């Protein structure tokens, strides 16, 4: 039986990846940081299951990571833990760098010194491209593995530094390290302060008659390439099953504005967003990634990965959950 360590186990992706690995008969060791309140909501159905273990740690504490890597010497290590909110990274830049950059170096050092055969997955991001994109032969705009990365946020900078560190450990020490350059992916388990979930939760409350307040949002003009987290964790797994390590863009290849997301979510619930949304200038970021559209051709050709869940199916999944559970 293979063992996989997964950081960020209490987060959206960690919970879906753990399910996938357990189905594939892995022993999954979920790494979580201590919290004064219970934050196992997303993994409560896994706690107590055979082959699902939990270990306490913190990405900023190298000795704890060393202890766990030395104890398990896992076949695979998925680093999904992060300060993952772009807006927050402007308010907490130092913490963001400590968790999202130094934390990754802590793991890479641990693997290099204690378990060099462990295959490593790093949760990189389309936020690393910042405002940059490639212009194709027919004038189409997109980002792929060859697009120059020019991040626009402390989060993007922190993730770009760790992306380069993975490449350095791969080329210098022969570590099997892969970065998945994942575009935005959502689900009913998405954190409540990200755009999509904020919208679907609000609609859930509206439908249930639980709010009379308007929904306050920031920039509606930015464009994102949105997929479903269930599709995206499958790509993470596939990357570590290859014979040699590489980096992959994972995206749907379709782009929509924030306004289109909002409009569609309200429409699918038979509502008109114009009657409920208010713009709040405090929610604008000091700098914004304006346009994201991923070209995942490499993942399709080398991993056989294509997304299976459409934009409308994603929103419907989130709406159904939030209308039922709000
Ligand atoms: P998420 O729901 O915000 O989960 C983040 C996880 O990181 C949580 O389990 C959190 O634990 C943990 N964490 C935060 N600080 C930590 C620390 N100091 N030590 C240990 N664990 C810590 O994020 P997600 O959406 O699942 O994303 C997973 C990864 O993919 C992240 O690295 C994110 O940056 C990256 N990513 C996400 C997307 C996306 O669209 N979702 C796209 C590209 C890349 P607590 O529960 O204790 O807070
Ligand atoms: N969160 C949030 N809240 N975003 C808003 C709001 C609001 O009230 N109003 C407008 N937006 C806009 C943001 O300015 C951004 O343009 C877009 O909605 C999406 O914001 P988020 O859902 O917070 O996601 P993100 O694109 O900034 O970052 C996510 O995707 C990255 C990959 O591109 C996160 O999951 C990152 O961790 C991930 O790396």
Tab-separated table of C-alpha atoms and ligand atoms in Angstrom:
chain	number	residue	atom	x	y	z
A	1	UNK	CA	0.000	0.000	0.000
A	2	UNK	CA	1.361	3.430	-0.964
A	3	UNK	CA	1.446	6.253	1.581
A	4	UNK	CA	0.654	9.859	0.633
A	5	UNK	CA	1.135	12.866	2.892
A	6	UNK	CA	-1.320	15.679	2.152
A	7	UNK	CA	-0.976	19.189	3.618
A	8	UNK	CA	-4.036	21.443	3.520
A	9	UNK	CA	-6.183	18.437	4.396
A	10	UNK	CA	-8.829	20.667	6.036
A	11	UNK	CA	-9.120	22.757	2.849
A	12	UNK	CA	-11.213	22.340	-0.295
A	13	UNK	CA	-8.659	20.462	-2.428
A	14	UNK	CA	-7.199	18.434	0.445
A	15	UNK	CA	-10.579	16.881	1.188
A	16	UNK	CA	-11.264	15.906	-2.438
A	17	UNK	CA	-7.729	14.603	-2.988
A	18	UNK	CA	-7.927	12.487	0.173
A	19	UNK	CA	-11.151	10.897	-1.118
A	20	UNK	CA	-9.532	10.132	-4.460
A	21	UNK	CA	-6.401	8.594	-2.910
A	22	UNK	CA	-8.412	6.466	-0.465
A	23	UNK	CA	-10.457	5.132	-3.416
A	24	UNK	CA	-7.131	4.195	-5.005
A	25	UNK	CA	-6.198	2.261	-1.888
A	26	UNK	CA	-3.581	4.646	-0.511
A	27	UNK	CA	-2.815	5.211	3.135
A	28	UNK	CA	-3.484	8.957	3.441
A	29	UNK	CA	-1.815	10.983	6.160
A	30	UNK	CA	-3.523	14.361	6.385
A	31	UNK	CA	-1.400	17.132	7.868
A	32	UNK	CA	-3.258	19.916	9.667
A	33	UNK	CA	-2.323	22.782	11.936
A	34	UNK	CA	-3.604	23.058	15.462
A	35	UNK	CA	-6.753	25.074	15.840
A	36	UNK	CA	-8.632	26.128	18.959
A	37	UNK	CA	-11.888	25.184	17.245
A	38	UNK	CA	-12.772	22.121	15.199
A	39	UNK	CA	-12.164	22.791	11.494
A	40	UNK	CA	-12.641	19.232	10.161
A	41	UNK	CA	-15.960	20.086	8.476
A	42	UNK	CA	-14.710	19.101	4.997
A	43	UNK	CA	-13.140	15.821	6.151
A	44	UNK	CA	-15.527	14.746	8.908
A	45	UNK	CA	-16.768	11.861	6.718
A	46	UNK	CA	-13.169	10.574	6.434
A	47	UNK	CA	-12.082	10.846	10.068
A	48	UNK	CA	-11.950	7.375	11.633
A	49	UNK	CA	-11.885	5.565	8.271
A	50	UNK	CA	-9.299	2.847	7.653
A	51	UNK	CA	-6.080	4.156	6.126
A	52	UNK	CA	-6.906	7.783	6.938
A	53	UNK	CA	-4.599	9.289	9.570
A	54	UNK	CA	-4.125	12.817	10.823
A	55	UNK	CA	-0.918	14.462	12.070
A	56	UNK	CA	-0.553	17.922	13.551
A	57	UNK	CA	2.097	20.211	12.038
A	58	UNK	CA	2.616	23.698	10.648
A	59	UNK	CA	4.205	24.576	7.328
A	60	UNK	CA	6.364	27.197	9.030
A	61	UNK	CA	7.869	24.675	11.469
A	62	UNK	CA	10.659	22.634	9.803
A	63	UNK	CA	11.279	20.280	12.747
A	64	UNK	CA	7.683	19.039	12.696
A	65	UNK	CA	7.826	18.415	8.952
A	66	UNK	CA	11.116	16.544	9.339
A	67	UNK	CA	9.657	14.336	12.053
A	68	UNK	CA	6.650	13.365	9.926
A	69	UNK	CA	8.595	12.821	6.682
A	70	UNK	CA	11.152	10.716	8.548
A	71	UNK	CA	8.427	8.656	10.227
A	72	UNK	CA	6.382	7.868	7.082
A	73	UNK	CA	8.918	8.176	4.231
A	74	UNK	CA	5.902	8.493	1.906
A	75	UNK	CA	5.795	7.517	-1.761
A	76	UNK	CA	3.982	10.793	-2.493
A	77	UNK	CA	3.737	14.202	-0.822
A	78	UNK	CA	1.055	16.674	-1.934
A	79	UNK	CA	1.568	20.212	-0.635
A	80	UNK	CA	-1.850	21.884	-0.787
A	81	UNK	CA	-1.491	23.933	2.404
A	82	UNK	CA	-1.247	27.686	1.907
A	83	UNK	CA	-2.493	31.120	2.825
A	84	UNK	CA	-4.629	30.882	-0.304
A	85	UNK	CA	-6.579	34.151	-0.373
A	86	UNK	CA	-5.138	36.723	-2.778
A	87	UNK	CA	-6.871	39.710	-1.129
A	88	UNK	CA	-5.594	38.659	2.313
A	89	UNK	CA	-2.045	38.429	0.968
A	90	UNK	CA	-2.025	42.234	0.547
A	91	UNK	CA	-2.920	42.593	4.230
A	92	UNK	CA	-0.604	39.809	5.509
A	93	UNK	CA	2.322	39.721	3.072
A	94	UNK	CA	4.903	38.387	5.518
A	95	UNK	CA	2.737	35.489	6.721
A	96	UNK	CA	1.917	34.701	3.105
A	97	UNK	CA	5.615	34.441	2.214
A	98	UNK	CA	6.356	32.390	5.334
A	99	UNK	CA	3.632	29.837	4.628
A	100	UNK	CA	3.626	29.786	0.817
A	101	UNK	CA	7.374	30.054	0.166
A	102	UNK	CA	9.371	29.144	3.271
A	103	UNK	CA	6.876	26.346	4.017
A	104	UNK	CA	7.598	24.782	0.616
A	105	UNK	CA	11.361	25.023	1.124
A	106	UNK	CA	10.905	23.333	4.520
A	107	UNK	CA	9.246	20.362	2.791
A	108	UNK	CA	11.760	20.209	-0.064
A	109	UNK	CA	14.666	20.189	2.405
A	110	UNK	CA	12.982	17.493	4.428
A	111	UNK	CA	12.457	15.307	1.344
A	112	UNK	CA	16.028	15.902	0.136
A	113	UNK	CA	17.575	14.959	3.472
A	114	UNK	CA	15.244	12.272	4.789
A	115	UNK	CA	13.257	10.703	1.954
A	116	UNK	CA	14.742	11.601	-1.459
A	117	UNK	CA	12.599	9.087	-3.372
A	118	UNK	CA	9.348	10.770	-2.286
A	119	UNK	CA	7.472	12.273	-5.239
A	120	UNK	CA	6.411	15.863	-4.501
A	121	UNK	CA	3.426	17.855	-5.787
A	122	UNK	CA	3.357	21.633	-5.294
A	123	UNK	CA	0.091	23.584	-5.580
A	124	UNK	CA	1.154	26.370	-7.936
A	125	UNK	CA	-1.317	28.789	-9.452
A	126	UNK	CA	-2.437	30.859	-12.423
A	127	UNK	CA	-2.066	33.880	-10.118
A	128	UNK	CA	1.693	33.609	-10.928
A	129	UNK	CA	0.992	34.935	-14.466
A	130	UNK	CA	-0.276	38.224	-13.080
A	131	UNK	CA	-1.321	40.461	-15.952
A	132	UNK	CA	0.644	38.579	-18.561
A	133	UNK	CA	-0.633	36.301	-21.310
A	134	UNK	CA	0.521	34.830	-24.605
A	135	UNK	CA	-1.033	35.971	-27.887
A	136	UNK	CA	-1.570	33.079	-30.293
A	137	UNK	CA	-1.378	32.968	-34.098
A	138	UNK	CA	-4.977	34.116	-34.492
A	139	UNK	CA	-4.788	36.819	-31.845
A	140	UNK	CA	-6.233	34.618	-29.091
A	141	UNK	CA	-5.010	35.268	-25.544
A	142	UNK	CA	-4.117	32.462	-23.127
A	143	UNK	CA	-1.558	31.266	-20.564
A	144	UNK	CA	0.388	28.022	-20.750
A	145	UNK	CA	3.615	26.557	-19.309
A	146	UNK	CA	5.697	28.857	-21.562
A	147	UNK	CA	3.970	32.129	-20.662
A	148	UNK	CA	6.189	34.551	-18.725
A	149	UNK	CA	5.063	34.893	-15.115
A	150	UNK	CA	4.740	38.432	-13.738
A	151	UNK	CA	2.757	38.199	-10.482
A	152	UNK	CA	0.576	41.069	-9.219
A	153	UNK	CA	0.081	40.113	-5.574
A	154	UNK	CA	2.152	39.011	-2.552
A	155	UNK	CA	0.376	35.648	-2.922
A	156	UNK	CA	1.508	35.369	-6.563
A	157	UNK	CA	5.083	36.325	-5.686
A	158	UNK	CA	5.215	33.789	-2.835
A	159	UNK	CA	3.862	31.031	-5.075
A	160	UNK	CA	6.236	31.945	-7.911
A	161	UNK	CA	9.246	31.740	-5.567
A	162	UNK	CA	8.191	28.252	-4.437
A	163	UNK	CA	7.522	27.228	-8.043
A	164	UNK	CA	11.151	28.121	-8.851
A	165	UNK	CA	12.365	26.268	-5.751
A	166	UNK	CA	10.664	23.078	-6.953
A	167	UNK	CA	12.494	23.439	-10.272
A	168	UNK	CA	15.805	24.007	-8.421
A	169	UNK	CA	15.375	20.863	-6.278
A	170	UNK	CA	14.428	18.906	-9.391
A	171	UNK	CA	17.447	19.976	-11.435
A	172	UNK	CA	20.009	20.208	-8.618
A	173	UNK	CA	19.095	17.226	-6.429
A	174	UNK	CA	17.051	15.017	-8.746
A	175	UNK	CA	13.953	15.330	-6.568
A	176	UNK	CA	10.767	14.199	-8.342
A	177	UNK	CA	8.967	17.542	-7.945
A	178	UNK	CA	5.971	18.729	-10.009
A	179	UNK	CA	4.148	22.028	-9.957
A	180	UNK	CA	0.517	22.010	-10.991
A	181	UNK	CA	-0.265	25.476	-12.349
A	182	UNK	CA	-3.930	25.313	-11.502
A	183	UNK	CA	-6.464	27.901	-12.610
A	184	UNK	CA	-9.412	28.766	-10.338
A	185	UNK	CA	-11.369	25.732	-9.192
A	186	UNK	CA	-14.430	25.768	-7.027
A	187	UNK	CA	-16.970	23.453	-5.393
A	188	UNK	CA	-19.517	23.361	-2.575
A	189	UNK	CA	-16.456	23.029	-0.296
A	190	UNK	CA	-14.915	26.314	-1.492
A	191	UNK	CA	-13.976	28.771	1.280
A	192	UNK	CA	-16.782	31.224	1.967
A	193	UNK	CA	-14.722	34.351	1.280
A	194	UNK	CA	-13.871	33.444	-2.310
A	195	UNK	CA	-16.047	35.024	-4.993
A	196	UNK	CA	-17.977	31.965	-6.205
A	197	UNK	CA	-18.949	30.627	-2.791
A	198	UNK	CA	-19.776	34.087	-1.474
A	199	UNK	CA	-22.265	34.377	-4.339
A	200	UNK	CA	-23.829	30.900	-4.067
A	201	UNK	CA	-24.141	31.145	-0.281
A	202	UNK	CA	-25.837	34.510	-0.613
A	203	UNK	CA	-28.298	33.052	-3.156
A	204	UNK	CA	-28.944	30.154	-0.767
A	205	UNK	CA	-29.854	32.648	1.987
A	206	UNK	CA	-31.982	34.704	-0.391
A	207	UNK	CA	-33.944	31.689	-1.602
A	208	UNK	CA	-34.538	30.609	1.998
A	209	UNK	CA	-35.665	34.135	2.958
A	210	UNK	CA	-32.733	34.519	5.372
A	211	UNK	CA	-31.430	37.876	4.131
A	212	UNK	CA	-32.734	41.285	3.054
A	213	UNK	CA	-29.247	42.726	2.716
A	214	UNK	CA	-27.603	43.377	-0.669
A	215	UNK	CA	-24.620	41.249	-1.761
A	216	UNK	CA	-21.530	43.467	-1.653
A	217	UNK	CA	-18.898	42.671	-4.261
A	218	UNK	CA	-15.716	44.276	-5.603
A	219	UNK	CA	-14.385	44.162	-9.151
A	220	UNK	CA	-16.837	42.530	-11.580
A	221	UNK	CA	-14.687	43.076	-14.678
A	222	UNK	CA	-11.831	40.616	-14.035
A	223	UNK	CA	-11.974	37.370	-16.029
A	224	UNK	CA	-11.261	33.909	-14.663
A	225	UNK	CA	-11.065	30.356	-16.022
A	226	UNK	CA	-13.236	28.421	-13.545
A	227	UNK	CA	-13.352	24.620	-13.164
A	228	UNK	CA	-14.534	22.087	-10.577
A	229	UNK	CA	-12.114	21.036	-7.798
A	230	UNK	CA	-13.017	17.353	-8.263
A	231	UNK	CA	-11.600	17.459	-11.806
A	232	UNK	CA	-8.490	19.300	-10.644
A	233	UNK	CA	-7.391	16.911	-7.860
A	234	UNK	CA	-7.418	14.108	-10.468
A	235	UNK	CA	-4.765	16.067	-12.385
A	236	UNK	CA	-2.598	16.355	-9.243
A	237	UNK	CA	-2.659	12.589	-8.803
A	238	UNK	CA	-1.852	11.953	-12.494
A	239	UNK	CA	1.215	14.225	-12.342
A	240	UNK	CA	2.813	12.024	-9.685
A	241	UNK	CA	2.100	8.818	-11.640
A	242	UNK	CA	4.378	9.867	-14.540
A	243	UNK	CA	7.878	8.444	-15.117
A	244	UNK	CA	9.500	11.869	-14.993
A	245	UNK	CA	8.515	15.082	-13.205
A	246	UNK	CA	7.175	18.116	-15.024
A	247	UNK	CA	4.945	21.171	-14.556
A	248	UNK	CA	1.433	21.339	-15.995
A	249	UNK	CA	-1.216	23.999	-16.573
A	250	UNK	CA	-4.621	22.702	-15.470
A	251	UNK	CA	-7.575	24.723	-16.760
A	252	UNK	CA	-10.799	24.508	-18.749
A	253	UNK	CA	-9.664	26.863	-21.537
A	254	UNK	CA	-12.844	28.937	-21.129
A	255	UNK	CA	-12.869	32.383	-19.612
A	256	UNK	CA	-15.712	34.392	-18.076
A	257	UNK	CA	-15.904	37.707	-16.258
A	258	UNK	CA	-16.822	37.866	-12.584
A	259	UNK	CA	-20.023	39.591	-13.731
A	260	UNK	CA	-20.847	36.593	-15.972
A	261	UNK	CA	-20.352	34.229	-13.033
A	262	UNK	CA	-22.648	36.338	-10.866
A	263	UNK	CA	-25.258	36.731	-13.626
A	264	UNK	CA	-25.288	32.975	-14.355
A	265	UNK	CA	-25.549	31.944	-10.698
A	266	UNK	CA	-28.524	34.273	-10.112
A	267	UNK	CA	-30.141	33.202	-13.408
A	268	UNK	CA	-29.833	29.498	-12.530
A	269	UNK	CA	-31.753	30.323	-9.343
A	270	UNK	CA	-34.360	32.298	-11.365
A	271	UNK	CA	-33.145	35.616	-9.974
A	272	UNK	CA	-31.745	38.838	-11.455
A	273	UNK	CA	-28.415	39.843	-9.923
A	274	UNK	CA	-29.107	43.531	-10.658
A	275	UNK	CA	-31.745	43.536	-7.927
A	276	UNK	CA	-29.328	42.250	-5.276
A	277	UNK	CA	-25.677	43.179	-5.974
A	278	UNK	CA	-24.000	46.350	-4.724
A	279	UNK	CA	-20.434	47.390	-5.517
A	280	UNK	CA	-18.211	48.043	-2.489
A	281	UNK	CA	-14.953	49.840	-3.298
A	282	UNK	CA	-13.329	48.368	-0.153
A	283	UNK	CA	-13.448	44.951	-1.829
A	284	UNK	CA	-11.247	46.017	-4.744
A	285	UNK	CA	-7.638	44.840	-4.481
A	286	UNK	CA	-4.628	47.170	-4.727
A	287	UNK	CA	-3.668	45.275	-7.913
A	288	UNK	CA	-5.713	42.795	-9.892
A	289	UNK	CA	-5.134	39.891	-12.268
A	290	UNK	CA	-7.353	41.002	-15.132
A	291	UNK	CA	-7.544	38.014	-17.460
A	292	UNK	CA	-6.998	34.267	-17.018
A	293	UNK	CA	-7.551	31.612	-19.665
A	294	UNK	CA	-5.488	28.440	-19.434
A	295	UNK	CA	-4.229	26.288	-22.269
A	296	UNK	CA	-4.035	22.756	-20.799
A	297	UNK	CA	-2.893	21.049	-24.021
A	298	UNK	CA	0.201	19.602	-22.327
A	299	UNK	CA	-1.922	17.993	-19.583
A	300	UNK	CA	-4.282	16.579	-22.203
A	301	UNK	CA	-1.459	15.082	-24.276
A	302	UNK	CA	0.808	13.800	-21.485
A	303	UNK	CA	-1.603	13.035	-18.634
A	304	UNK	CA	-4.728	12.286	-20.656
A	305	UNK	CA	-6.450	14.880	-18.447
A	306	UNK	CA	-9.496	16.848	-19.564
A	307	UNK	CA	-12.077	18.537	-17.329
A	308	UNK	CA	-15.418	16.718	-17.144
A	309	UNK	CA	-17.619	19.170	-15.217
A	310	UNK	CA	-18.972	22.208	-17.116
A	311	UNK	CA	-19.338	25.781	-15.846
A	312	UNK	CA	-23.123	25.499	-15.449
A	313	UNK	CA	-22.773	22.090	-13.727
A	314	UNK	CA	-20.248	23.603	-11.307
A	315	UNK	CA	-22.551	26.475	-10.370
A	316	UNK	CA	-25.558	24.146	-10.106
A	317	UNK	CA	-23.604	21.850	-7.758
A	318	UNK	CA	-22.696	24.825	-5.540
A	319	UNK	CA	-26.195	26.309	-5.615
A	320	UNK	CA	-27.884	23.020	-4.754
A	321	UNK	CA	-25.573	22.573	-1.787
A	322	UNK	CA	-25.973	26.124	-0.519
A	323	UNK	CA	-29.738	26.264	-0.976
A	324	UNK	CA	-30.047	22.997	0.960
A	325	UNK	CA	-27.498	23.674	3.704
A	326	UNK	CA	-27.362	27.418	4.305
B	1	LIG	P1	-7.968	26.314	1.088
B	1	LIG	O1	-9.324	25.700	1.057
B	1	LIG	O2	-7.820	27.732	1.514
B	1	LIG	O3	-7.059	25.386	2.033
B	1	LIG	C1	-5.792	25.824	2.461
B	1	LIG	C2	-5.273	24.838	3.480
B	1	LIG	O4	-3.985	25.252	3.926
B	1	LIG	C3	-6.157	24.692	4.737
B	1	LIG	O5	-6.222	23.330	5.078
B	1	LIG	C4	-5.354	25.460	5.781
B	1	LIG	O6	-5.560	25.022	7.089
B	1	LIG	C5	-3.936	25.101	5.342
B	1	LIG	N1	-2.926	25.991	5.920
B	1	LIG	C6	-2.897	27.353	5.904
B	1	LIG	N2	-1.819	27.800	6.580
B	1	LIG	C7	-1.161	26.717	7.054
B	1	LIG	C8	0.000	26.537	7.837
B	1	LIG	N3	0.718	27.573	8.292
B	1	LIG	N4	0.400	25.277	8.116
B	1	LIG	C9	-0.317	24.225	7.682
B	1	LIG	N5	-1.431	24.315	6.945
B	1	LIG	C10	-1.860	25.555	6.629
B	1	LIG	O7	-7.268	26.190	-0.353
B	1	LIG	P2	-7.661	25.269	-1.608
B	1	LIG	O8	-8.617	26.027	-2.454
B	1	LIG	O9	-7.951	23.909	-1.146
B	1	LIG	O10	-6.281	25.279	-2.416
B	1	LIG	C11	-5.298	24.287	-2.181
B	1	LIG	C12	-3.950	24.791	-2.672
B	1	LIG	O11	-4.022	25.080	-4.060
B	1	LIG	C13	-3.475	26.077	-1.998
B	1	LIG	O12	-2.073	25.983	-1.903
B	1	LIG	C14	-3.850	27.169	-2.991
B	1	LIG	O13	-2.998	28.275	-2.850
B	1	LIG	C15	-3.625	26.430	-4.299
B	1	LIG	N6	-4.453	26.861	-5.436
B	1	LIG	C16	-5.812	26.910	-5.300
B	1	LIG	C17	-6.578	27.249	-6.408
B	1	LIG	C18	-8.076	27.317	-6.310
B	1	LIG	O14	-8.694	27.916	-7.214
B	1	LIG	N7	-8.691	26.688	-5.314
B	1	LIG	C19	-5.958	27.526	-7.643
B	1	LIG	C20	-4.578	27.426	-7.725
B	1	LIG	C21	-3.828	27.075	-6.624
B	1	LIG	P3	-6.693	25.698	8.050
B	1	LIG	O15	-7.958	24.939	7.757
B	1	LIG	O16	-6.138	25.440	9.399
B	1	LIG	O17	-6.796	27.145	7.690
B	2	LIG	N1	-12.951	37.011	-2.951
B	2	LIG	C1	-13.680	37.962	-3.551
B	2	LIG	N2	-14.656	38.597	-2.854
B	2	LIG	N3	-13.404	38.264	-4.839
B	2	LIG	C2	-14.154	39.216	-5.441
B	2	LIG	C3	-15.181	39.892	-4.779
B	2	LIG	C4	-15.435	39.576	-3.412
B	2	LIG	O1	-16.323	40.136	-2.758
B	2	LIG	N4	-15.734	40.770	-5.650
B	2	LIG	C5	-15.090	40.652	-6.804
B	2	LIG	N5	-14.105	39.728	-6.691
B	2	LIG	C6	-13.165	39.330	-7.745
B	2	LIG	C7	-11.696	39.352	-7.339
B	2	LIG	O2	-11.200	40.688	-7.366
B	2	LIG	C8	-11.104	38.453	-8.430
B	2	LIG	O3	-10.938	39.194	-9.615
B	2	LIG	C9	-12.206	37.431	-8.666
B	2	LIG	O4	-13.415	37.982	-8.102
B	2	LIG	C10	-11.945	36.056	-8.046
B	2	LIG	O5	-11.577	36.258	-6.710
B	2	LIG	P1	-11.343	34.997	-5.716
B	2	LIG	O6	-12.522	34.105	-5.781
B	2	LIG	O7	-10.937	35.550	-4.401
B	2	LIG	O8	-10.179	34.205	-6.429
B	2	LIG	P2	-8.749	34.666	-7.000
B	2	LIG	O9	-8.782	34.556	-8.484
B	2	LIG	O10	-8.311	35.959	-6.422
B	2	LIG	O11	-7.783	33.559	-6.388
B	2	LIG	C11	-8.144	32.183	-6.436
B	2	LIG	O12	-7.649	31.593	-7.611
B	2	LIG	C12	-6.216	31.525	-7.697
B	2	LIG	C13	-5.886	30.888	-9.057
B	2	LIG	O13	-6.004	31.810	-10.081
B	2	LIG	C14	-7.613	31.511	-5.169
B	2	LIG	O14	-8.141	30.215	-5.083
B	2	LIG	C15	-6.106	31.404	-5.208
B	2	LIG	O15	-5.663	30.591	-4.100
B	2	LIG	C16	-5.713	30.720	-6.516
B	2	LIG	O16	-4.314	30.580	-6.589
